[in-house]
GROMACS .gro file of C-alpha atoms in nm:
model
  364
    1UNK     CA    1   4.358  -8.049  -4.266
    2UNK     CA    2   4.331  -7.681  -4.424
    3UNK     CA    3   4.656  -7.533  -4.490
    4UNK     CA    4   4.698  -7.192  -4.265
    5UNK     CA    5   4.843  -6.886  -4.427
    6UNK     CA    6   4.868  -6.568  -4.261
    7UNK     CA    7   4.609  -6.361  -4.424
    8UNK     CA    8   4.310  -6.579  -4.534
    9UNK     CA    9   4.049  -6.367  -4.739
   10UNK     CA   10   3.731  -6.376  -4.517
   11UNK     CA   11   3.372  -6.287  -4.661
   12UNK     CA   12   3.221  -6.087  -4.423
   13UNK     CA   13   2.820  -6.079  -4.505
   14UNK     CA   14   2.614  -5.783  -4.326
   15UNK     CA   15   2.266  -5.747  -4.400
   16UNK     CA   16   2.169  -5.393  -4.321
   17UNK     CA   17   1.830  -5.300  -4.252
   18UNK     CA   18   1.777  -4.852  -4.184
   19UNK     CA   19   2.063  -4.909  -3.988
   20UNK     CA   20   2.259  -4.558  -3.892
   21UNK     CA   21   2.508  -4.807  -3.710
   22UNK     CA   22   2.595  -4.947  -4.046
   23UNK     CA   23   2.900  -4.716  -4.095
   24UNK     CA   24   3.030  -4.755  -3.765
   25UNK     CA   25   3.026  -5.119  -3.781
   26UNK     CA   26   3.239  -5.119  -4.108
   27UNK     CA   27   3.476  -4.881  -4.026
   28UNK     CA   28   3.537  -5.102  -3.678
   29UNK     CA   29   3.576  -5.432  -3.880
   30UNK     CA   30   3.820  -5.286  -4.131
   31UNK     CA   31   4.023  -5.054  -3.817
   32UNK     CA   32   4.039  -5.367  -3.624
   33UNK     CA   33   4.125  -5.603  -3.827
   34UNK     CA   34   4.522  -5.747  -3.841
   35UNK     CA   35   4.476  -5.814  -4.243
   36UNK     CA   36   4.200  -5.526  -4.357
   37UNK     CA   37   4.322  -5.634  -4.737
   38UNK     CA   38   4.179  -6.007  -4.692
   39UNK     CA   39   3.849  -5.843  -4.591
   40UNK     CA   40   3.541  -5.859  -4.885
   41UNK     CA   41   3.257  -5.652  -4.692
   42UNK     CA   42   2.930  -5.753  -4.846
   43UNK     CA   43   2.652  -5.507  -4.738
   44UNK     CA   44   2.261  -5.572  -4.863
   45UNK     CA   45   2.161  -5.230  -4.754
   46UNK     CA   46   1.808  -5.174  -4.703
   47UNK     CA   47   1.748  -4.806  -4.702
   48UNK     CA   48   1.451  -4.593  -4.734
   49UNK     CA   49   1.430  -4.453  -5.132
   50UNK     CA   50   1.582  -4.125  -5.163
   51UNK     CA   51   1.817  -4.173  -4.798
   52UNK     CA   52   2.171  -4.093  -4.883
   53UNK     CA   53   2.364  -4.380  -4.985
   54UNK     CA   54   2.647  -4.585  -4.817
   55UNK     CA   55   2.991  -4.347  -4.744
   56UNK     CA   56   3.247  -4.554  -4.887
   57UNK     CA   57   3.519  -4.386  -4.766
   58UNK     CA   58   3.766  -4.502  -4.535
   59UNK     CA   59   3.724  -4.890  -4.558
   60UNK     CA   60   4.047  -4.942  -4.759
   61UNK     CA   61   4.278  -5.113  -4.829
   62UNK     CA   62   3.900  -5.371  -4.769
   63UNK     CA   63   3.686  -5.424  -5.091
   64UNK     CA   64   3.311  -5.362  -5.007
   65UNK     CA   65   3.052  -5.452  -5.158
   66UNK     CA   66   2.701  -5.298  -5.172
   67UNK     CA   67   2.355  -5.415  -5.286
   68UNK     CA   68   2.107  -5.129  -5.254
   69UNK     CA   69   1.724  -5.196  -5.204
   70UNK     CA   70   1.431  -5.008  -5.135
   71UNK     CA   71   1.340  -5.065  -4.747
   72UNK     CA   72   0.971  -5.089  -4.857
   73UNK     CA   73   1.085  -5.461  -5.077
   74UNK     CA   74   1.266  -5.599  -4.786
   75UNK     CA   75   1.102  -5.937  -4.654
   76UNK     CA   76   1.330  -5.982  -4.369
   77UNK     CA   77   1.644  -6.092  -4.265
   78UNK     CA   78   1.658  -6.410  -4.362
   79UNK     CA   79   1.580  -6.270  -4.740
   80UNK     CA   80   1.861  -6.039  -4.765
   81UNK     CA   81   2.127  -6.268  -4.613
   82UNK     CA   82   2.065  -6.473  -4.876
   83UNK     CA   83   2.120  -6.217  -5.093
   84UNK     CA   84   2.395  -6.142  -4.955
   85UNK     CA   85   2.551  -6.503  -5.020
   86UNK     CA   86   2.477  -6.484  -5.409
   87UNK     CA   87   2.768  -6.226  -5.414
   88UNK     CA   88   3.018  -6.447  -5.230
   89UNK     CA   89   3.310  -6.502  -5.475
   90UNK     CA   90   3.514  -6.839  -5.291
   91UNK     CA   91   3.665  -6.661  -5.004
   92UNK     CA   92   3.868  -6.905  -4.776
   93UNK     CA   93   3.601  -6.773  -4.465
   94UNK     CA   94   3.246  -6.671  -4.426
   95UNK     CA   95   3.192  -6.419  -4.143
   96UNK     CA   96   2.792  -6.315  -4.098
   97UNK     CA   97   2.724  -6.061  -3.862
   98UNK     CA   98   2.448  -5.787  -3.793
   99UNK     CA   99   2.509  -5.410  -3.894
  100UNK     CA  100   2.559  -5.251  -3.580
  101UNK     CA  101   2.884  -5.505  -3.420
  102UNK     CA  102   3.233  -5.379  -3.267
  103UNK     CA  103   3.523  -5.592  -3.273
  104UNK     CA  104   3.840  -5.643  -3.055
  105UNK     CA  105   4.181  -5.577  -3.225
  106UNK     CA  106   4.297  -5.854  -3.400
  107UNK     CA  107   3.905  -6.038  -3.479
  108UNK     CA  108   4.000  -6.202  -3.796
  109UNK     CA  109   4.286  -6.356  -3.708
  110UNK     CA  110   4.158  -6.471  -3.339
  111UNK     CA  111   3.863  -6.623  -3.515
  112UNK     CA  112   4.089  -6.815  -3.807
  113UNK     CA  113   4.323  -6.945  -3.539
  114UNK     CA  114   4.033  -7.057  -3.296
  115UNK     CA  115   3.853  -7.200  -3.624
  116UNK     CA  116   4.216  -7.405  -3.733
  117UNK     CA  117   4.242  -7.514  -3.357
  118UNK     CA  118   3.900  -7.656  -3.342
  119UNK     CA  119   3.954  -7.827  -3.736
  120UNK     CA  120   4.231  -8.027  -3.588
  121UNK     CA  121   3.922  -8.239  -3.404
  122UNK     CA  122   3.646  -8.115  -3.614
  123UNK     CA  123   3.670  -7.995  -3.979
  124UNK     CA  124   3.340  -7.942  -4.057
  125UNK     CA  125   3.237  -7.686  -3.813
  126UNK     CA  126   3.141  -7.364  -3.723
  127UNK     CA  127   3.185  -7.088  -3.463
  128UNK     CA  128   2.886  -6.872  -3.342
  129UNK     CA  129   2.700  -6.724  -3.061
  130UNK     CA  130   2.531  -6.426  -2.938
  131UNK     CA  131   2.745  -6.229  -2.854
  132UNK     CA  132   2.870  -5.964  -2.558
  133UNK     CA  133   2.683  -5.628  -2.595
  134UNK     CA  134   2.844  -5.288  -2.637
  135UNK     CA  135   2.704  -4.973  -2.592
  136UNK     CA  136   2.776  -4.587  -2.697
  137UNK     CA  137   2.953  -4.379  -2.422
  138UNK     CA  138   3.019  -4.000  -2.571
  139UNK     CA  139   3.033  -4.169  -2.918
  140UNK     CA  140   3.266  -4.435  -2.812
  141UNK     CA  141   3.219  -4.806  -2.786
  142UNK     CA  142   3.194  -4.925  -2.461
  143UNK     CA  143   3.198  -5.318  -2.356
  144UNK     CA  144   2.901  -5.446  -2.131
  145UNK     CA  145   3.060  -5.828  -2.143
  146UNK     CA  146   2.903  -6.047  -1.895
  147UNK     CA  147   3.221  -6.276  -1.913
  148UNK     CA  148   3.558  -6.329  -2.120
  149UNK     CA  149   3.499  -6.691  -2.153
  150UNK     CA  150   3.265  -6.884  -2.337
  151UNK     CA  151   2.898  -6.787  -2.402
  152UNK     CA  152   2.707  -7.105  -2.464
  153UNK     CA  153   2.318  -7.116  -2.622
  154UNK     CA  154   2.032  -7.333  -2.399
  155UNK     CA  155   1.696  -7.288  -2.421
  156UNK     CA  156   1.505  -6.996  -2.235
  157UNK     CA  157   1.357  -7.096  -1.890
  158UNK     CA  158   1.006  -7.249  -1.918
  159UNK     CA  159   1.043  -7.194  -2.277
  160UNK     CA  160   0.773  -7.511  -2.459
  161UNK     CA  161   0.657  -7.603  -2.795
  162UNK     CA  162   0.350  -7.401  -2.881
  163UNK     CA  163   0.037  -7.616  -3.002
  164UNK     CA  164   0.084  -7.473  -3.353
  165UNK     CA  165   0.460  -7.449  -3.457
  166UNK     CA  166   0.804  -7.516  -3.360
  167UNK     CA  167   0.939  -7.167  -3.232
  168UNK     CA  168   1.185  -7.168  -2.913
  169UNK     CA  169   1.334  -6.903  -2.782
  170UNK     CA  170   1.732  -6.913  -2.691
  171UNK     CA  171   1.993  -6.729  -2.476
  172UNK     CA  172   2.364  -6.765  -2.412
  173UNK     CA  173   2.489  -6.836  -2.050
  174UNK     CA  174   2.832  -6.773  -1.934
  175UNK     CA  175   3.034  -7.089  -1.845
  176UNK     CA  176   3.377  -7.019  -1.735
  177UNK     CA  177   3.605  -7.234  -1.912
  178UNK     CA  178   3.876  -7.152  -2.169
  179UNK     CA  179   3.810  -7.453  -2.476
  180UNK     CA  180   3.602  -7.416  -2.721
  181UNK     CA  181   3.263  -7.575  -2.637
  182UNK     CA  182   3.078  -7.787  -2.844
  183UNK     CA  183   2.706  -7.611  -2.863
  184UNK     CA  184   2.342  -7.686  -2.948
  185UNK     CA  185   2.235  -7.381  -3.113
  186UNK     CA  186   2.407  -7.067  -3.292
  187UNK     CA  187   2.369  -6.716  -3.312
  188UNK     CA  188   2.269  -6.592  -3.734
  189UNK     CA  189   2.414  -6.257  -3.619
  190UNK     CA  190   2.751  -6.375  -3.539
  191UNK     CA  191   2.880  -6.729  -3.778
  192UNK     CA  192   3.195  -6.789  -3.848
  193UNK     CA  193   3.286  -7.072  -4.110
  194UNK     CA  194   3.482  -7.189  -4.385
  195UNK     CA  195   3.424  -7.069  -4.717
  196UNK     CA  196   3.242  -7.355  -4.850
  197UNK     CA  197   2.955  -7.342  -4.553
  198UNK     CA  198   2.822  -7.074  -4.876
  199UNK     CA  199   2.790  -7.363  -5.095
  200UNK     CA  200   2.677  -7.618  -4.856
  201UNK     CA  201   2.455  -7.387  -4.664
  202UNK     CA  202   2.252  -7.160  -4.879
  203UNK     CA  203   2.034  -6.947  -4.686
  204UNK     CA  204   1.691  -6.991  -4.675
  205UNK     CA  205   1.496  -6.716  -4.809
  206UNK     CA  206   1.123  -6.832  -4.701
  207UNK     CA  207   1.238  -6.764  -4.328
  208UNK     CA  208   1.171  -6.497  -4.178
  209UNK     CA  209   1.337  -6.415  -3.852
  210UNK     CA  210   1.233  -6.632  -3.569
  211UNK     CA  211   1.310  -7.018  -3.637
  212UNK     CA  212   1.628  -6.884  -3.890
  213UNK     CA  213   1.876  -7.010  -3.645
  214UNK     CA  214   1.685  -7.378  -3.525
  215UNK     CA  215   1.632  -7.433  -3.905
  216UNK     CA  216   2.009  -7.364  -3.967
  217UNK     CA  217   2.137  -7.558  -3.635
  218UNK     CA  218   1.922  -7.860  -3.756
  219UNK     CA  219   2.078  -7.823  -4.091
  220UNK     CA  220   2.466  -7.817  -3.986
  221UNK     CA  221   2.367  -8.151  -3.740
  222UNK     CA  222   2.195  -8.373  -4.020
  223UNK     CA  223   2.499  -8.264  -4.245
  224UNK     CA  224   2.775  -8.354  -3.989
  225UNK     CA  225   2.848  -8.020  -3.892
  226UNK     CA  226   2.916  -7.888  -3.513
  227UNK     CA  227   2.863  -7.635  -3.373
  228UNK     CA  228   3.135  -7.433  -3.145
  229UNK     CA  229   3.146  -7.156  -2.869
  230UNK     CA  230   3.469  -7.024  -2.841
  231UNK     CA  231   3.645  -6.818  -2.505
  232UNK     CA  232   3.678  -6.464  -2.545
  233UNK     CA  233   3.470  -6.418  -2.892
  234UNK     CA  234   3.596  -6.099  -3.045
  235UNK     CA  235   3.302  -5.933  -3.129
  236UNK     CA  236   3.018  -5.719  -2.969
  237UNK     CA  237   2.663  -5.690  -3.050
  238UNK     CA  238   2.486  -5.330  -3.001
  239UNK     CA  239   2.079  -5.444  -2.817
  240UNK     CA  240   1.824  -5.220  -2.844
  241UNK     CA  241   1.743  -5.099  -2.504
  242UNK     CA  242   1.380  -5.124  -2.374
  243UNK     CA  243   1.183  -4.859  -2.428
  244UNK     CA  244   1.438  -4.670  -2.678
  245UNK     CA  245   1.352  -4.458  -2.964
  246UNK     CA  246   1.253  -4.686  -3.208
  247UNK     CA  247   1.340  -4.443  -3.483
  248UNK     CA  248   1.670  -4.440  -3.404
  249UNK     CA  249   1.736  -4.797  -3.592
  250UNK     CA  250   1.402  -4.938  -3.685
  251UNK     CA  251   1.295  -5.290  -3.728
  252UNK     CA  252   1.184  -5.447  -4.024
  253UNK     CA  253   0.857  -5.547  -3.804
  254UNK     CA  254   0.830  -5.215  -3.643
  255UNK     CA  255   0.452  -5.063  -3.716
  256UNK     CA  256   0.552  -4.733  -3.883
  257UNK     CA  257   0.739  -4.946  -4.157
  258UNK     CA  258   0.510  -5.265  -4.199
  259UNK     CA  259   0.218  -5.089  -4.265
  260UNK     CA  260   0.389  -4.912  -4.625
  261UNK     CA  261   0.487  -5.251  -4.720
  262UNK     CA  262   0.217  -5.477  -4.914
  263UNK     CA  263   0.443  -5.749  -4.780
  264UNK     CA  264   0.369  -5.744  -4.413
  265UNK     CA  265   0.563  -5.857  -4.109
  266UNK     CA  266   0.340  -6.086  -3.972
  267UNK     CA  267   0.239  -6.307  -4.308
  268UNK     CA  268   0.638  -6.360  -4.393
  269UNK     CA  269   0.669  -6.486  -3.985
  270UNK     CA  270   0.381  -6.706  -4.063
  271UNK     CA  271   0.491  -6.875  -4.402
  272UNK     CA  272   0.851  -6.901  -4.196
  273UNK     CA  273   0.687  -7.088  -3.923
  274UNK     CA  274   0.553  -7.339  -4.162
  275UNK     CA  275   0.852  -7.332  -4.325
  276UNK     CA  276   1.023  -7.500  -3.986
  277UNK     CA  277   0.792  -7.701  -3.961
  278UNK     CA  278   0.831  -7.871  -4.277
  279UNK     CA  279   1.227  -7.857  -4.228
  280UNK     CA  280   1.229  -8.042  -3.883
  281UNK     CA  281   0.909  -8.317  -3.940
  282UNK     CA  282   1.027  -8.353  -4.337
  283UNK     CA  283   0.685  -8.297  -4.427
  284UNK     CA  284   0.812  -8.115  -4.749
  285UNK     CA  285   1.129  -8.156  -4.984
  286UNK     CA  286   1.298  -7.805  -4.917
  287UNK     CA  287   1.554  -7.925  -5.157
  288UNK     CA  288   1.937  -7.797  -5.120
  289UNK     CA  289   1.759  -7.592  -4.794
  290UNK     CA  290   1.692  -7.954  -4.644
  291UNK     CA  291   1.818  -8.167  -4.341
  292UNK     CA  292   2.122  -8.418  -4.464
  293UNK     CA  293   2.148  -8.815  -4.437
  294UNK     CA  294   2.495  -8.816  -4.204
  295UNK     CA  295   2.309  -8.732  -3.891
  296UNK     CA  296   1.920  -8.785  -3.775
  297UNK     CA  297   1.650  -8.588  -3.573
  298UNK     CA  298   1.663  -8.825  -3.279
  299UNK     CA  299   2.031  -8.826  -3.313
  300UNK     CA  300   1.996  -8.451  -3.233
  301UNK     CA  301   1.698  -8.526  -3.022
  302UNK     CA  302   1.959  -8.711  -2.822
  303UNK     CA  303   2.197  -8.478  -2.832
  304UNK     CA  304   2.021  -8.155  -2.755
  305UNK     CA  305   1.751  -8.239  -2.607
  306UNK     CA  306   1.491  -8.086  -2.811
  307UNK     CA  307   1.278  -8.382  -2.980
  308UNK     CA  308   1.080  -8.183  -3.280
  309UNK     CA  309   0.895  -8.529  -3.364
  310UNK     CA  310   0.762  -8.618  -3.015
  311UNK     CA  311   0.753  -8.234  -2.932
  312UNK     CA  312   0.931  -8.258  -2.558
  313UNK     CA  313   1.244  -8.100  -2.452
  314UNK     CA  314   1.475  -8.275  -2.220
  315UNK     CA  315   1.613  -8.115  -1.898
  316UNK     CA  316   1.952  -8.046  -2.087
  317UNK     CA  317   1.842  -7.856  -2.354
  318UNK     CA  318   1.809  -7.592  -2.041
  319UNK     CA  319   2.128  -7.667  -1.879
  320UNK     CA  320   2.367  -7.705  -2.179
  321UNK     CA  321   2.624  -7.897  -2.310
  322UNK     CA  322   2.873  -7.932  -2.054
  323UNK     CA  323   2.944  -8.118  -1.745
  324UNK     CA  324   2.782  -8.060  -1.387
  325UNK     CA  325   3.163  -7.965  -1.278
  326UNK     CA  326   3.152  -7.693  -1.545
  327UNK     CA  327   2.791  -7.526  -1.505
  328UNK     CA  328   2.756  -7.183  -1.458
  329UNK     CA  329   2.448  -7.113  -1.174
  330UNK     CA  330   2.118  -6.967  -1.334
  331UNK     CA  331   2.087  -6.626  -1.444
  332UNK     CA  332   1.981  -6.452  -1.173
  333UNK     CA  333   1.852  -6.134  -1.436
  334UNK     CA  334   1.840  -5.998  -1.733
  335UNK     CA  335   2.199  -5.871  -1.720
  336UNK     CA  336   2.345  -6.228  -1.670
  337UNK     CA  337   2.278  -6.384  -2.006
  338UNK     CA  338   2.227  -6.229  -2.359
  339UNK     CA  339   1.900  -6.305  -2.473
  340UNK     CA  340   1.770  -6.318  -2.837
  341UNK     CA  341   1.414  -6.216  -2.880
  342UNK     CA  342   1.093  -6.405  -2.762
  343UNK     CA  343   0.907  -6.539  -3.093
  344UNK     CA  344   0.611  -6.305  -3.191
  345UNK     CA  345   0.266  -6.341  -3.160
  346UNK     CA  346  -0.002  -6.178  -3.408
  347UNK     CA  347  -0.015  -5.844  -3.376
  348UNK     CA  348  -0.370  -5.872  -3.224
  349UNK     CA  349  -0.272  -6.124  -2.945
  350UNK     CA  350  -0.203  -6.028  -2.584
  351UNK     CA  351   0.111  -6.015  -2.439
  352UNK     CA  352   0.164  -6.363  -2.318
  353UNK     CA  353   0.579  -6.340  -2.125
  354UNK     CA  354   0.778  -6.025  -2.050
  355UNK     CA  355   0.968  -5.865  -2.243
  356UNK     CA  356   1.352  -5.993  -2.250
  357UNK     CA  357   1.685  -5.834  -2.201
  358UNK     CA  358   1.661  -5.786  -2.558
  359UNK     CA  359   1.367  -5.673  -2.739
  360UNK     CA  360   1.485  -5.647  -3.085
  361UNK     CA  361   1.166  -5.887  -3.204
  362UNK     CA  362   0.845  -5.825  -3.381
  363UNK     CA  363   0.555  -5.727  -3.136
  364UNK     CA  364   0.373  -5.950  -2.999
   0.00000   0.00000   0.00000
């Protein structure tokens, strides 16, 4: 069993991408926070060359740390979250989140003590989801939660294999319980773990965006890792509305920035999709970015319900992981689950599903 002092240090990795949130979201985590001085704010901040750089100001008695690069190198987020875990110097946590996040009062130590309750049952485990939005009201955060309980990941409704790769889409539904719940899938933009998930975990920087979190989930199972929603999670997440102003935080994918990059959007999604592929059928050593021995595939085929060998999906990957007693009724909208983005199609393919309650993905 860890040992639980008061103020554990907790790596918090951001990776930043033209992101005028950026500030806001630091200053939050470090306001917030019951024990600022145990916070190491790791920022790979991808900026366009000449922008102003990061204000620094403000963030102690937190040490941040910044890794500049040129918005036109950045291959995605996958790529600079690994980055960002070269720089991780054996903090007792590892917090990943996106750039543009609010937090309740009190995050780091709600997340440690729901992390230590869980480790009583479960050591090797981490905490994740997509979270609750937030939006800006006269400059101020605002909370658009859809519940205070747990938000637990199931596949998207009618969401299939395509013929070609192994791309699902995901959302969180609300399930009104107060225990953590035992999940299938994870949110990258919201991980909590201990420290050494950095040395067991390195982040794979061949994906791209879409197939980042089914690659990782995979990973944790076959390693012996689970996977835990927790009640009231204590962050937000800021969506980009449909139909916004793109310009006001770009994409990596968006048009006006992949087409001054040599590396474009739609080759590194490609290579990423193949790189699943060869993750979940084995097809290719990926080395220390490779499934484990403790678990199987079918053993998560049984669990989940997503078979990636036989290429079905089983009723409950829909419903999720907890009893009928406990099931929340369908979303009946938009508005009653968070949704990550649909996976992409090339950018000369029709539009083949609506657009979701969340449209931060590359076009399709």
């Amino acid at each position: 069993m860890m040992q639980y002092r008061s103020a554990m240090s907790i790596f918090v990795s951001i990776a930043a991408y033209c992101d005028p949130v950026l500030p806001f979201t630091l200053r939050r985590a470090v306001e917030q926070a019951s024990h600022p001085e145990a916070l190491h704010l790791v920022v790979v901040n991808q900026r366009p060359a000449g922008s102003p750089p990061l204000d620094e100001s403000g963030l102690a008695p937190s040490r941040l740390t910044v890794l500049d690069i040129d918005a036109t190198q950045a291959r995605g987020p996958c790529w600079a979250r690994a980055l960002a875990m070269t720089l991780y110097e054996g903090e007792d946590w590892f917090f990943q989140i996106d750039s543009h996040m609010d937090f309740d009062p009190g995050w780091d130590t709600r997340l440690i003590h729901a992390a230590h309750g869980i480790a009583r049952h479960q050591r090797r485990c981490v905490i994740s989801s997509y979270p609750n939005a937030f939006e800006f009201e006269g400059g101020h955060p605002v909370s658009r939660a859809v519940t205070g309980k747990v938000l637990a990941h199931v596949l998207k409704p009618g969401c299939r294999f395509a013929d070609d790769h192994p791309v699902l889409s995901f959302e969180a539904h609300p399930v009104e319980i107060d225990a953590a719940l035992r999940g299938y899938h994870l949110g990258a933009g919201c991980l909590f773990a201990p420290g050494a998930f950095v040395q067991q975990f390195p982040y794979d920087p061949y994906l791209y965006f879409h197939g980042e979190e089914q690659a990782l989930a995979a990973r944790l199972y076959t390693h012996g890792w689970d996977i835990f929603h927790i009640p009231a999670l204590p962050v937000y997440h800021l969506y980009r509305a449909v139909g916004a102003d793109a310009s006001a935080r770009p994409l990596h994918w968006d048009a006006a920035h992949d087409q001054v990059r040599k590396n474009r959007w739609w080759a590194l999604e490609a290579r990423s999709r193949a790189r699943l592929q060869a993750l979940v059928t084995r097809s290719q050593d990926l080395g220390v970015y490779g499934l484990g021995s403790e678990r199987t595939m079918a053993q998560y085929a049984a669990f989940c319900g997503i078979d990636y060998e036989l290429r079905t999906i089983a009723p409950r990957a829909f419903h999720g992981p907890w009893g009928n007693a406990q099931r929340p009724p369908a979303p009946h909208n938009n508005l009653a689950a968070t949704r990550p983005p649909a996976a992409p199609e090339p950018p000369s393919s029709p539009l083949t599903e609506p657009a979701t309650a969340n449209p931060e993905a590359p076009p399709q």
